[in-house]
């Protein structure tokens, strides 16, 4: 275990400078007050490079791994209920009409309502306390879902599931962004997404096997799905207590993690990048004052538009394969898995390029164009193979854009509470997109699902427009910062990444 007695102050207090705050995270400064060489760093020695590589590896292995597992639980829920939707669950619970869609969006409503408080709780109580609590609760409720007998009971448990999982994604977004400089973040979010989709894809195959247990021990196949995956979640929650790490300034609280030298380097990397390691004392005004920054809602709109598609595919893919392409129930469950395994390739490749060239907008635009092509194949091709290829393209594109958008918003805000507010806001809008997405796949429109296809294409055309506006705005802001006319995000040397 790392030496906990190390007590040297890790975060130097920044000296105040005469500034004038203006809208949208910009602060006016006197001409010439920003150092033109603020991006310059002294060339590190070989020993310093080796220390930094060791630090990154340790954080990758301890944080990105468990973050991928925890985030996968939300997707795993969609995998379980979507796989169960092509079994007897629909008739057993009388989830007829729009009741199945209600069971999906009610989860999202509850999640939206609790996202900001739960994200604040991650910073207040610490990741090593909060994440195990909410993850264990999620697993326990998932297990209880196996014993519901009516659609009303299912709806009630879905509300509780949404409450417990509300803080996982935004909380982990804040935690990951707090450990890495901005130029390293997209690959780490890609690791998170890769872990998610691998577990989701594997979950589809596990669900196929569990469905074969239908009738054994007095349980239906769909009940085994909820029981087994709920139990796995509870076990993961117990491991999370020792596996996950705290924020950089509290790294000494983590179990067998960093040496004092590594902790000091972790803090200095973030201080150099954006000078926001330490959070201000919590008050609601400290958090909510960031509601005046309009770009937060631009990022939120991007998440809303993206989740229109991800919800329709993740929750309804087995139904699309069964009703839209004519596959049997078992084949629909099995064929849901390969597109997610494929998605690991584009998400890692695009994220590596994004970090390598420190760019975000072009990556998001390329992924959006790939998704549009995928939905064109899914909606308009006559050949089943071509339509299935469209599923691959669309799935790979939207998962790649999760990583890209996570880095996009995290790269362009500074300050711990602003980061928490932004993460909670974009995740709430993401949830609202999920509500809308749960209604765009209409069974009566099988096999073409015209509404889902056109809305998905249109949403990504809008994404292209929003990213274009951001790019122009960030370019202008950075130009003013270089000229010494504005202090971005209240941090000297901070520039937007686009």
Short mmCIF file of C-alpha atoms in Angstrom, two decimals:
data_model
loop_
_atom_site.label_atom_id
_atom_site.label_comp_id
_atom_site.label_asym_id
_atom_site.label_seq_id
_atom_site.Cartn_x
_atom_site.Cartn_y
_atom_site.Cartn_z
CA UNK A 1 0.00 0.00 0.00
CA UNK A 2 1.21 3.51 -0.77
CA UNK A 3 2.57 5.54 2.13
CA UNK A 4 -0.35 7.56 3.50
CA UNK A 5 1.85 9.75 5.68
CA UNK A 6 2.86 11.98 2.81
CA UNK A 7 1.49 15.40 3.64
CA UNK A 8 3.27 17.91 1.42
CA UNK A 9 0.72 20.24 -0.19
CA UNK A 10 0.28 18.96 -3.74
CA UNK A 11 -1.63 21.87 -5.21
CA UNK A 12 -0.10 25.32 -5.18
CA UNK A 13 -2.47 28.20 -4.64
CA UNK A 14 -2.82 30.22 -7.84
CA UNK A 15 -2.07 33.88 -7.54
CA UNK A 16 -4.97 36.16 -8.37
CA UNK A 17 -4.83 38.38 -11.41
CA UNK A 18 -6.95 41.40 -12.32
CA UNK A 19 -9.76 40.11 -14.51
CA UNK A 20 -13.29 40.86 -15.49
CA UNK A 21 -15.72 37.98 -15.91
CA UNK A 22 -17.96 37.95 -18.97
CA UNK A 23 -20.38 35.40 -20.41
CA UNK A 24 -19.83 31.78 -21.43
CA UNK A 25 -16.73 31.04 -19.38
CA UNK A 26 -14.71 33.93 -20.87
CA UNK A 27 -12.91 36.56 -18.81
CA UNK A 28 -11.55 39.79 -20.20
CA UNK A 29 -7.91 40.54 -19.35
CA UNK A 30 -5.60 43.44 -20.03
CA UNK A 31 -3.77 43.17 -23.34
CA UNK A 32 -0.57 41.17 -23.09
CA UNK A 33 -1.35 39.64 -19.68
CA UNK A 34 -1.38 36.11 -21.07
CA UNK A 35 2.01 34.53 -21.66
CA UNK A 36 2.39 33.67 -25.31
CA UNK A 37 4.45 30.65 -24.27
CA UNK A 38 1.84 29.26 -21.87
CA UNK A 39 1.75 25.93 -23.69
CA UNK A 40 5.49 25.41 -23.41
CA UNK A 41 6.90 22.81 -21.02
CA UNK A 42 10.50 22.08 -20.15
CA UNK A 43 11.75 18.97 -21.92
CA UNK A 44 11.38 16.11 -19.43
CA UNK A 45 14.30 13.83 -18.66
CA UNK A 46 14.24 10.11 -19.45
CA UNK A 47 13.50 9.35 -15.80
CA UNK A 48 10.58 11.78 -15.81
CA UNK A 49 9.21 10.23 -19.00
CA UNK A 50 9.45 6.78 -17.47
CA UNK A 51 7.67 7.98 -14.32
CA UNK A 52 4.88 9.50 -16.41
CA UNK A 53 4.47 6.31 -18.45
CA UNK A 54 4.27 4.27 -15.24
CA UNK A 55 1.70 6.67 -13.82
CA UNK A 56 -0.48 6.49 -16.94
CA UNK A 57 -0.33 2.71 -16.96
CA UNK A 58 -1.32 2.48 -13.31
CA UNK A 59 -4.27 4.84 -13.78
CA UNK A 60 -5.33 3.05 -16.98
CA UNK A 61 -5.32 -0.34 -15.27
CA UNK A 62 -7.06 0.79 -12.11
CA UNK A 63 -9.49 3.42 -13.39
CA UNK A 64 -10.34 2.73 -17.03
CA UNK A 65 -10.93 -0.96 -16.41
CA UNK A 66 -13.45 -0.57 -13.58
CA UNK A 67 -14.99 2.46 -15.28
CA UNK A 68 -15.72 0.35 -18.36
CA UNK A 69 -17.23 -2.37 -16.20
CA UNK A 70 -19.42 0.02 -14.21
CA UNK A 71 -20.63 1.93 -17.26
CA UNK A 72 -21.42 -1.37 -18.98
CA UNK A 73 -24.04 -2.07 -16.32
CA UNK A 74 -26.29 0.62 -17.81
CA UNK A 75 -25.86 -0.91 -21.27
CA UNK A 76 -26.15 -4.36 -19.75
CA UNK A 77 -29.58 -3.37 -18.49
CA UNK A 78 -30.59 -2.47 -22.03
CA UNK A 79 -29.11 -5.77 -23.22
CA UNK A 80 -31.06 -7.80 -20.68
CA UNK A 81 -34.41 -6.14 -21.25
CA UNK A 82 -33.99 -6.08 -25.05
CA UNK A 83 -33.04 -9.79 -25.11
CA UNK A 84 -35.96 -10.54 -22.79
CA UNK A 85 -38.29 -8.60 -25.10
CA UNK A 86 -38.14 -11.40 -27.71
CA UNK A 87 -38.94 -14.08 -25.10
CA UNK A 88 -42.15 -14.70 -23.17
CA UNK A 89 -41.59 -11.66 -20.90
CA UNK A 90 -43.86 -9.42 -22.99
CA UNK A 91 -46.85 -11.74 -22.61
CA UNK A 92 -46.00 -12.87 -19.06
CA UNK A 93 -46.04 -9.30 -17.76
CA UNK A 94 -48.62 -7.99 -20.23
CA UNK A 95 -46.15 -5.44 -21.64
CA UNK A 96 -48.38 -4.92 -24.64
CA UNK A 97 -49.03 -1.73 -26.58
CA UNK A 98 -46.62 0.99 -25.48
CA UNK A 99 -45.95 -0.52 -22.05
CA UNK A 100 -42.56 -1.88 -23.11
CA UNK A 101 -41.54 1.59 -24.26
CA UNK A 102 -42.84 3.02 -20.97
CA UNK A 103 -40.64 0.57 -19.04
CA UNK A 104 -37.65 1.96 -20.93
CA UNK A 105 -38.35 5.68 -20.69
CA UNK A 106 -39.46 5.59 -17.03
CA UNK A 107 -35.95 4.31 -16.21
CA UNK A 108 -34.57 7.34 -18.03
CA UNK A 109 -36.93 9.81 -16.31
CA UNK A 110 -35.78 8.60 -12.89
CA UNK A 111 -32.17 8.75 -14.01
CA UNK A 112 -32.48 12.33 -15.25
CA UNK A 113 -34.05 13.48 -11.99
CA UNK A 114 -31.19 12.16 -9.84
CA UNK A 115 -28.17 12.76 -12.08
CA UNK A 116 -26.98 16.10 -10.69
CA UNK A 117 -27.36 15.11 -6.99
CA UNK A 118 -25.68 11.75 -7.63
CA UNK A 119 -22.79 13.37 -9.53
CA UNK A 120 -22.28 15.83 -6.68
CA UNK A 121 -22.32 12.87 -4.28
CA UNK A 122 -19.38 11.32 -6.15
CA UNK A 123 -17.30 14.41 -5.35
CA UNK A 124 -18.71 14.80 -1.84
CA UNK A 125 -18.46 11.21 -0.53
CA UNK A 126 -15.77 9.99 -2.92
CA UNK A 127 -15.85 7.36 -5.69
CA UNK A 128 -14.76 4.53 -3.35
CA UNK A 129 -17.90 4.97 -1.26
CA UNK A 130 -20.56 6.16 -3.69
CA UNK A 131 -19.99 3.85 -6.67
CA UNK A 132 -20.10 0.60 -4.64
CA UNK A 133 -23.31 1.71 -2.91
CA UNK A 134 -25.24 2.57 -6.05
CA UNK A 135 -23.85 -0.40 -8.01
CA UNK A 136 -24.85 -2.91 -5.32
CA UNK A 137 -28.31 -1.34 -5.16
CA UNK A 138 -28.63 -1.63 -8.93
CA UNK A 139 -27.68 -5.32 -8.85
CA UNK A 140 -30.10 -6.09 -6.03
CA UNK A 141 -32.99 -4.39 -7.84
CA UNK A 142 -32.09 -6.20 -11.07
CA UNK A 143 -32.34 -9.52 -9.24
CA UNK A 144 -35.71 -8.49 -7.81
CA UNK A 145 -36.95 -7.83 -11.36
CA UNK A 146 -36.87 -11.59 -11.98
CA UNK A 147 -39.75 -11.99 -9.53
CA UNK A 148 -42.20 -9.38 -10.84
CA UNK A 149 -45.52 -10.71 -12.08
CA UNK A 150 -47.20 -7.63 -13.57
CA UNK A 151 -46.15 -4.78 -15.82
CA UNK A 152 -46.88 -2.30 -13.02
CA UNK A 153 -44.34 -4.00 -10.75
CA UNK A 154 -41.84 -3.89 -13.60
CA UNK A 155 -42.40 -0.13 -14.01
CA UNK A 156 -41.87 0.46 -10.27
CA UNK A 157 -38.56 -1.38 -10.25
CA UNK A 158 -37.45 0.42 -13.40
CA UNK A 159 -37.88 3.72 -11.53
CA UNK A 160 -35.62 2.46 -8.73
CA UNK A 161 -33.07 1.20 -11.27
CA UNK A 162 -32.93 4.62 -12.89
CA UNK A 163 -32.37 6.30 -9.52
CA UNK A 164 -29.50 4.02 -8.54
CA UNK A 165 -27.66 4.20 -11.88
CA UNK A 166 -28.14 7.94 -12.41
CA UNK A 167 -24.69 8.96 -11.18
CA UNK A 168 -22.56 6.26 -12.78
CA UNK A 169 -21.89 7.71 -16.23
CA UNK A 170 -21.58 11.41 -15.29
CA UNK A 171 -19.65 10.54 -12.15
CA UNK A 172 -17.15 8.42 -14.05
CA UNK A 173 -16.84 11.09 -16.73
CA UNK A 174 -15.84 13.59 -14.05
CA UNK A 175 -13.46 11.11 -12.42
CA UNK A 176 -11.68 10.12 -15.65
CA UNK A 177 -11.35 13.71 -16.85
CA UNK A 178 -9.86 14.66 -13.47
CA UNK A 179 -6.98 12.18 -13.91
CA UNK A 180 -5.89 12.88 -17.49
CA UNK A 181 -4.74 15.98 -19.39
CA UNK A 182 -7.15 16.89 -22.16
CA UNK A 183 -4.97 15.52 -24.96
CA UNK A 184 -5.11 12.02 -23.40
CA UNK A 185 -8.82 11.82 -22.63
CA UNK A 186 -10.51 10.51 -25.77
CA UNK A 187 -8.50 7.28 -25.80
CA UNK A 188 -9.43 6.75 -22.15
CA UNK A 189 -13.10 7.30 -22.89
CA UNK A 190 -12.62 4.85 -25.76
CA UNK A 191 -11.27 2.28 -23.28
CA UNK A 192 -14.41 2.88 -21.23
CA UNK A 193 -16.68 2.44 -24.27
CA UNK A 194 -14.78 -0.65 -25.43
CA UNK A 195 -15.28 -2.28 -22.06
CA UNK A 196 -18.94 -1.38 -22.20
CA UNK A 197 -19.65 -2.83 -25.62
CA UNK A 198 -17.59 -5.99 -25.08
CA UNK A 199 -19.56 -6.73 -21.92
CA UNK A 200 -22.83 -5.83 -23.65
CA UNK A 201 -22.05 -8.10 -26.60
CA UNK A 202 -20.99 -10.92 -24.31
CA UNK A 203 -24.15 -10.34 -22.29
CA UNK A 204 -26.24 -11.00 -25.42
CA UNK A 205 -24.51 -14.37 -25.84
CA UNK A 206 -24.99 -15.14 -22.13
CA UNK A 207 -28.66 -14.19 -22.46
CA UNK A 208 -28.96 -16.65 -25.35
CA UNK A 209 -27.67 -19.40 -23.08
CA UNK A 210 -29.83 -18.34 -20.14
CA UNK A 211 -32.90 -18.37 -22.35
CA UNK A 212 -32.21 -22.07 -22.96
CA UNK A 213 -32.87 -22.64 -19.25
CA UNK A 214 -36.50 -21.65 -19.82
CA UNK A 215 -38.78 -23.69 -17.55
CA UNK A 216 -36.03 -25.19 -15.40
CA UNK A 217 -36.40 -24.75 -11.64
CA UNK A 218 -39.74 -23.04 -12.18
CA UNK A 219 -38.17 -19.95 -13.80
CA UNK A 220 -38.60 -18.56 -17.29
CA UNK A 221 -35.61 -17.78 -19.49
CA UNK A 222 -36.01 -14.03 -19.04
CA UNK A 223 -36.07 -14.45 -15.25
CA UNK A 224 -32.70 -16.20 -15.36
CA UNK A 225 -31.34 -13.23 -17.36
CA UNK A 226 -32.24 -10.77 -14.61
CA UNK A 227 -31.18 -13.09 -11.77
CA UNK A 228 -27.74 -13.95 -13.10
CA UNK A 229 -26.78 -10.49 -14.30
CA UNK A 230 -28.09 -8.89 -11.10
CA UNK A 231 -25.94 -11.26 -9.04
CA UNK A 232 -22.88 -10.46 -11.17
CA UNK A 233 -23.52 -6.75 -10.61
CA UNK A 234 -23.61 -7.19 -6.83
CA UNK A 235 -20.27 -9.01 -6.93
CA UNK A 236 -18.78 -6.23 -9.08
CA UNK A 237 -20.02 -3.67 -6.54
CA UNK A 238 -18.11 -5.37 -3.73
CA UNK A 239 -14.93 -5.44 -5.85
CA UNK A 240 -15.38 -1.77 -6.74
CA UNK A 241 -14.72 -0.72 -3.16
CA UNK A 242 -11.10 -1.86 -3.48
CA UNK A 243 -10.60 -1.49 -7.23
CA UNK A 244 -11.68 2.06 -8.03
CA UNK A 245 -9.49 5.05 -7.23
CA UNK A 246 -10.24 8.42 -5.66
CA UNK A 247 -9.66 11.85 -7.22
CA UNK A 248 -6.00 12.86 -7.76
CA UNK A 249 -5.78 15.10 -4.70
CA UNK A 250 -7.07 12.18 -2.59
CA UNK A 251 -5.10 9.44 -4.36
CA UNK A 252 -3.52 8.40 -1.03
CA UNK A 253 -6.94 7.07 0.03
CA UNK A 254 -6.96 4.52 -2.81
CA UNK A 255 -6.11 0.92 -2.04
CA UNK A 256 -2.53 -0.03 -3.09
CA UNK A 257 -2.22 2.63 -5.78
CA UNK A 258 0.37 5.41 -6.23
CA UNK A 259 3.63 6.28 -4.53
CA UNK A 260 4.04 9.84 -3.17
CA UNK A 261 6.19 10.72 -6.19
CA UNK A 262 3.52 9.46 -8.58
CA UNK A 263 0.78 11.30 -6.72
CA UNK A 264 2.70 14.54 -6.99
CA UNK A 265 3.19 14.01 -10.73
CA UNK A 266 -0.51 13.22 -11.23
CA UNK A 267 -1.49 16.52 -9.64
CA UNK A 268 1.16 18.54 -11.50
CA UNK A 269 0.01 17.16 -14.88
CA UNK A 270 -3.52 18.41 -14.31
CA UNK A 271 -2.37 21.72 -12.84
CA UNK A 272 -0.27 22.36 -15.93
CA UNK A 273 -3.09 21.37 -18.27
CA UNK A 274 -5.99 23.35 -16.75
CA UNK A 275 -5.22 24.31 -13.13
CA UNK A 276 -8.35 22.78 -11.57
CA UNK A 277 -7.22 19.89 -9.38
CA UNK A 278 -8.79 21.18 -6.17
CA UNK A 279 -12.56 21.70 -5.98
CA UNK A 280 -13.99 24.80 -4.36
CA UNK A 281 -16.04 24.21 -1.19
CA UNK A 282 -19.45 22.92 -2.24
CA UNK A 283 -22.46 25.22 -2.32
CA UNK A 284 -25.39 25.02 -4.69
CA UNK A 285 -24.56 28.48 -6.03
CA UNK A 286 -21.03 27.29 -6.83
CA UNK A 287 -22.52 24.51 -8.97
CA UNK A 288 -25.53 26.25 -10.50
CA UNK A 289 -23.73 29.42 -11.56
CA UNK A 290 -22.40 27.42 -14.49
CA UNK A 291 -25.93 27.14 -15.86
CA UNK A 292 -25.29 30.48 -17.57
CA UNK A 293 -22.70 29.05 -19.95
CA UNK A 294 -24.49 28.46 -23.25
CA UNK A 295 -21.97 25.96 -24.58
CA UNK A 296 -23.04 23.50 -21.87
CA UNK A 297 -26.42 23.29 -23.62
CA UNK A 298 -24.74 22.88 -26.99
CA UNK A 299 -22.94 19.83 -25.64
CA UNK A 300 -26.21 18.66 -24.09
CA UNK A 301 -27.96 18.95 -27.47
CA UNK A 302 -25.27 16.75 -29.04
CA UNK A 303 -25.85 14.07 -26.41
CA UNK A 304 -29.61 14.26 -26.91
CA UNK A 305 -29.27 13.78 -30.66
CA UNK A 306 -26.81 10.92 -30.32
CA UNK A 307 -28.89 9.00 -27.79
CA UNK A 308 -31.90 9.10 -30.06
CA UNK A 309 -30.01 6.55 -32.11
CA UNK A 310 -28.20 4.60 -29.40
CA UNK A 311 -31.40 3.93 -27.47
CA UNK A 312 -33.30 2.78 -30.55
CA UNK A 313 -30.50 0.38 -31.49
CA UNK A 314 -29.47 -0.91 -28.06
CA UNK A 315 -33.00 -1.56 -26.79
CA UNK A 316 -34.67 -2.57 -30.04
CA UNK A 317 -31.93 -4.31 -32.08
CA UNK A 318 -33.18 -7.85 -31.32
CA UNK A 319 -36.71 -6.75 -32.26
CA UNK A 320 -35.41 -5.17 -35.50
CA UNK A 321 -33.52 -8.37 -36.33
CA UNK A 322 -36.55 -10.52 -35.56
CA UNK A 323 -39.42 -8.46 -36.99
CA UNK A 324 -37.49 -6.40 -39.52
CA UNK A 325 -35.14 -9.01 -40.95
CA UNK A 326 -37.01 -12.23 -40.23
CA UNK A 327 -34.59 -13.94 -37.84
CA UNK A 328 -35.81 -16.30 -35.12
CA UNK A 329 -35.84 -15.28 -31.47
CA UNK A 330 -32.59 -17.12 -30.69
CA UNK A 331 -30.81 -15.83 -33.80
CA UNK A 332 -31.97 -12.28 -33.08
CA UNK A 333 -30.36 -12.45 -29.63
CA UNK A 334 -27.12 -13.94 -30.99
CA UNK A 335 -26.84 -11.58 -33.98
CA UNK A 336 -27.14 -8.59 -31.64
CA UNK A 337 -23.62 -9.30 -30.33
CA UNK A 338 -21.23 -9.05 -33.37
CA UNK A 339 -21.90 -5.35 -34.19
CA UNK A 340 -20.81 -4.43 -30.66
CA UNK A 341 -17.59 -6.44 -30.92
CA UNK A 342 -16.90 -4.71 -34.24
CA UNK A 343 -17.49 -1.29 -32.63
CA UNK A 344 -14.32 -1.69 -30.52
CA UNK A 345 -12.24 -1.19 -33.71
CA UNK A 346 -13.61 2.21 -34.84
CA UNK A 347 -13.89 3.61 -31.30
CA UNK A 348 -10.25 2.87 -30.49
CA UNK A 349 -8.95 3.93 -33.90
CA UNK A 350 -10.88 7.21 -34.06
CA UNK A 351 -10.01 8.04 -30.45
CA UNK A 352 -6.31 7.39 -31.01
CA UNK A 353 -6.36 9.76 -33.98
CA UNK A 354 -8.34 12.33 -31.98
CA UNK A 355 -5.78 12.37 -29.17
CA UNK A 356 -2.80 12.08 -31.51
CA UNK A 357 -3.80 15.22 -33.41
CA UNK A 358 -5.64 16.87 -30.50
CA UNK A 359 -8.84 17.23 -32.51
CA UNK A 360 -12.47 16.44 -31.72
CA UNK A 361 -14.88 18.02 -34.23
CA UNK A 362 -13.62 16.24 -37.38
CA UNK A 363 -13.80 12.87 -35.59
CA UNK A 364 -17.40 13.50 -34.54
CA UNK A 365 -18.28 14.61 -38.07
CA UNK A 366 -16.74 11.51 -39.67
CA UNK A 367 -18.53 9.19 -37.24
CA UNK A 368 -21.81 10.97 -37.93
CA UNK A 369 -21.41 10.47 -41.69
CA UNK A 370 -20.71 6.77 -41.12
CA UNK A 371 -23.89 6.49 -39.06
CA UNK A 372 -25.94 8.19 -41.76
CA UNK A 373 -24.59 5.70 -44.29
CA UNK A 374 -25.40 2.81 -41.95
CA UNK A 375 -29.00 3.91 -41.50
CA UNK A 376 -29.39 4.41 -45.23
CA UNK A 377 -28.43 0.75 -45.69
CA UNK A 378 -30.66 -0.36 -42.81
CA UNK A 379 -33.65 1.58 -44.08
CA UNK A 380 -33.41 1.47 -47.84
CA UNK A 381 -31.40 -1.61 -48.89
CA UNK A 382 -33.43 -4.63 -50.05
CA UNK A 383 -30.79 -7.27 -49.26
CA UNK A 384 -30.78 -8.56 -45.67
CA UNK A 385 -26.96 -8.79 -45.61
CA UNK A 386 -26.65 -5.16 -46.68
CA UNK A 387 -29.10 -4.12 -43.98
CA UNK A 388 -27.12 -6.06 -41.37
CA UNK A 389 -23.92 -4.34 -42.54
CA UNK A 390 -25.78 -1.08 -41.97
CA UNK A 391 -26.29 -2.15 -38.34
CA UNK A 392 -22.51 -2.61 -38.03
CA UNK A 393 -21.77 0.84 -39.44
CA UNK A 394 -24.39 2.58 -37.31
CA UNK A 395 -23.36 0.77 -34.11
CA UNK A 396 -19.66 1.45 -34.61
CA UNK A 397 -20.33 5.10 -35.40
CA UNK A 398 -22.54 5.94 -32.45
CA UNK A 399 -20.30 4.15 -29.95
CA UNK A 400 -17.26 5.96 -31.39
CA UNK A 401 -19.09 9.24 -30.95
CA UNK A 402 -19.77 8.48 -27.28
CA UNK A 403 -16.04 8.57 -26.66
CA UNK A 404 -15.57 11.61 -28.90
CA UNK A 405 -18.39 13.61 -27.28
CA UNK A 406 -17.20 12.70 -23.79
CA UNK A 407 -13.78 14.11 -24.59
CA UNK A 408 -15.30 17.07 -26.47
CA UNK A 409 -17.26 18.38 -23.49
CA UNK A 410 -14.63 17.46 -20.88
CA UNK A 411 -11.88 19.21 -22.89
CA UNK A 412 -13.77 22.48 -23.10
CA UNK A 413 -14.79 23.20 -19.52
CA UNK A 414 -12.58 23.80 -16.49
CA UNK A 415 -13.18 23.72 -12.74
CA UNK A 416 -14.32 20.69 -10.74
CA UNK A 417 -17.88 21.84 -10.06
CA UNK A 418 -18.34 23.09 -13.62
CA UNK A 419 -17.14 19.71 -14.82
CA UNK A 420 -19.65 18.02 -12.51
CA UNK A 421 -22.48 20.33 -13.60
CA UNK A 422 -21.68 19.83 -17.28
CA UNK A 423 -21.41 16.05 -16.95
CA UNK A 424 -24.77 15.86 -15.14
CA UNK A 425 -26.46 18.21 -17.63
CA UNK A 426 -25.28 16.44 -20.76
CA UNK A 427 -26.17 13.07 -19.25
CA UNK A 428 -29.65 14.36 -18.40
CA UNK A 429 -30.17 15.51 -21.97
CA UNK A 430 -28.73 12.21 -23.07
CA UNK A 431 -31.46 10.58 -21.03
CA UNK A 432 -34.08 12.79 -22.66
CA UNK A 433 -32.79 11.56 -26.01
CA UNK A 434 -33.27 8.06 -24.68
CA UNK A 435 -36.91 8.81 -23.93
CA UNK A 436 -37.46 10.03 -27.47
CA UNK A 437 -35.44 7.13 -28.87
CA UNK A 438 -37.62 4.60 -27.08
CA UNK A 439 -40.57 5.71 -29.23
CA UNK A 440 -39.07 6.05 -32.71
CA UNK A 441 -38.87 2.29 -33.38
CA UNK A 442 -42.48 1.44 -34.17
CA UNK A 443 -43.52 -2.17 -34.54
CA UNK A 444 -46.19 -1.35 -37.08
CA UNK A 445 -43.50 0.07 -39.39
CA UNK A 446 -41.61 -3.24 -39.61
CA UNK A 447 -39.61 -4.25 -41.57
CA UNK A 448 -38.34 -0.79 -42.66
CA UNK A 449 -38.89 1.32 -39.53
CA UNK A 450 -39.08 4.53 -41.56
CA UNK A 451 -39.56 6.85 -38.56
CA UNK A 452 -36.46 5.53 -36.78
CA UNK A 453 -34.38 5.69 -39.94
CA UNK A 454 -35.29 9.26 -40.90
CA UNK A 455 -35.03 10.64 -37.36
CA UNK A 456 -31.62 9.00 -36.92
CA UNK A 457 -30.36 10.45 -40.20
CA UNK A 458 -31.81 13.89 -39.40
CA UNK A 459 -30.38 13.95 -35.88
CA UNK A 460 -26.89 13.41 -37.20
CA UNK A 461 -27.25 16.09 -39.84
CA UNK A 462 -28.05 18.44 -36.95
CA UNK A 463 -24.98 17.13 -35.06
CA UNK A 464 -22.85 18.11 -38.04
CA UNK A 465 -24.31 21.63 -37.90
CA UNK A 466 -23.81 22.04 -34.13
CA UNK A 467 -20.20 20.82 -34.32
CA UNK A 468 -19.58 23.28 -37.16
CA UNK A 469 -20.87 26.16 -35.03
CA UNK A 470 -18.75 25.06 -32.08
CA UNK A 471 -15.68 24.86 -34.29
CA UNK A 472 -16.11 28.43 -35.51
CA UNK A 473 -16.82 29.73 -32.02
CA UNK A 474 -13.86 27.95 -30.44
CA UNK A 475 -11.52 29.10 -33.20
CA UNK A 476 -12.51 32.74 -32.63
CA UNK A 477 -12.20 32.39 -28.84
CA UNK A 478 -8.75 30.81 -29.08
CA UNK A 479 -7.60 33.55 -31.44
CA UNK A 480 -8.67 36.18 -28.91
CA UNK A 481 -6.93 34.24 -26.13
CA UNK A 482 -3.66 34.16 -28.07
CA UNK A 483 -3.94 37.92 -28.58
CA UNK A 484 -4.29 38.36 -24.81
CA UNK A 485 -7.83 39.75 -25.03
CA UNK A 486 -9.68 37.06 -23.09
CA UNK A 487 -9.08 34.50 -20.35
CA UNK A 488 -10.97 31.32 -21.22
CA UNK A 489 -12.69 29.37 -18.45
CA UNK A 490 -10.95 31.63 -15.92
CA UNK A 491 -7.68 29.71 -16.43
CA UNK A 492 -4.49 31.23 -17.77
CA UNK A 493 -3.29 29.42 -20.89
CA UNK A 494 -6.57 27.53 -21.37
CA UNK A 495 -7.69 27.10 -24.97
CA UNK A 496 -10.60 25.22 -26.45
CA UNK A 497 -10.11 21.90 -28.23
CA UNK A 498 -11.99 21.48 -31.49
#
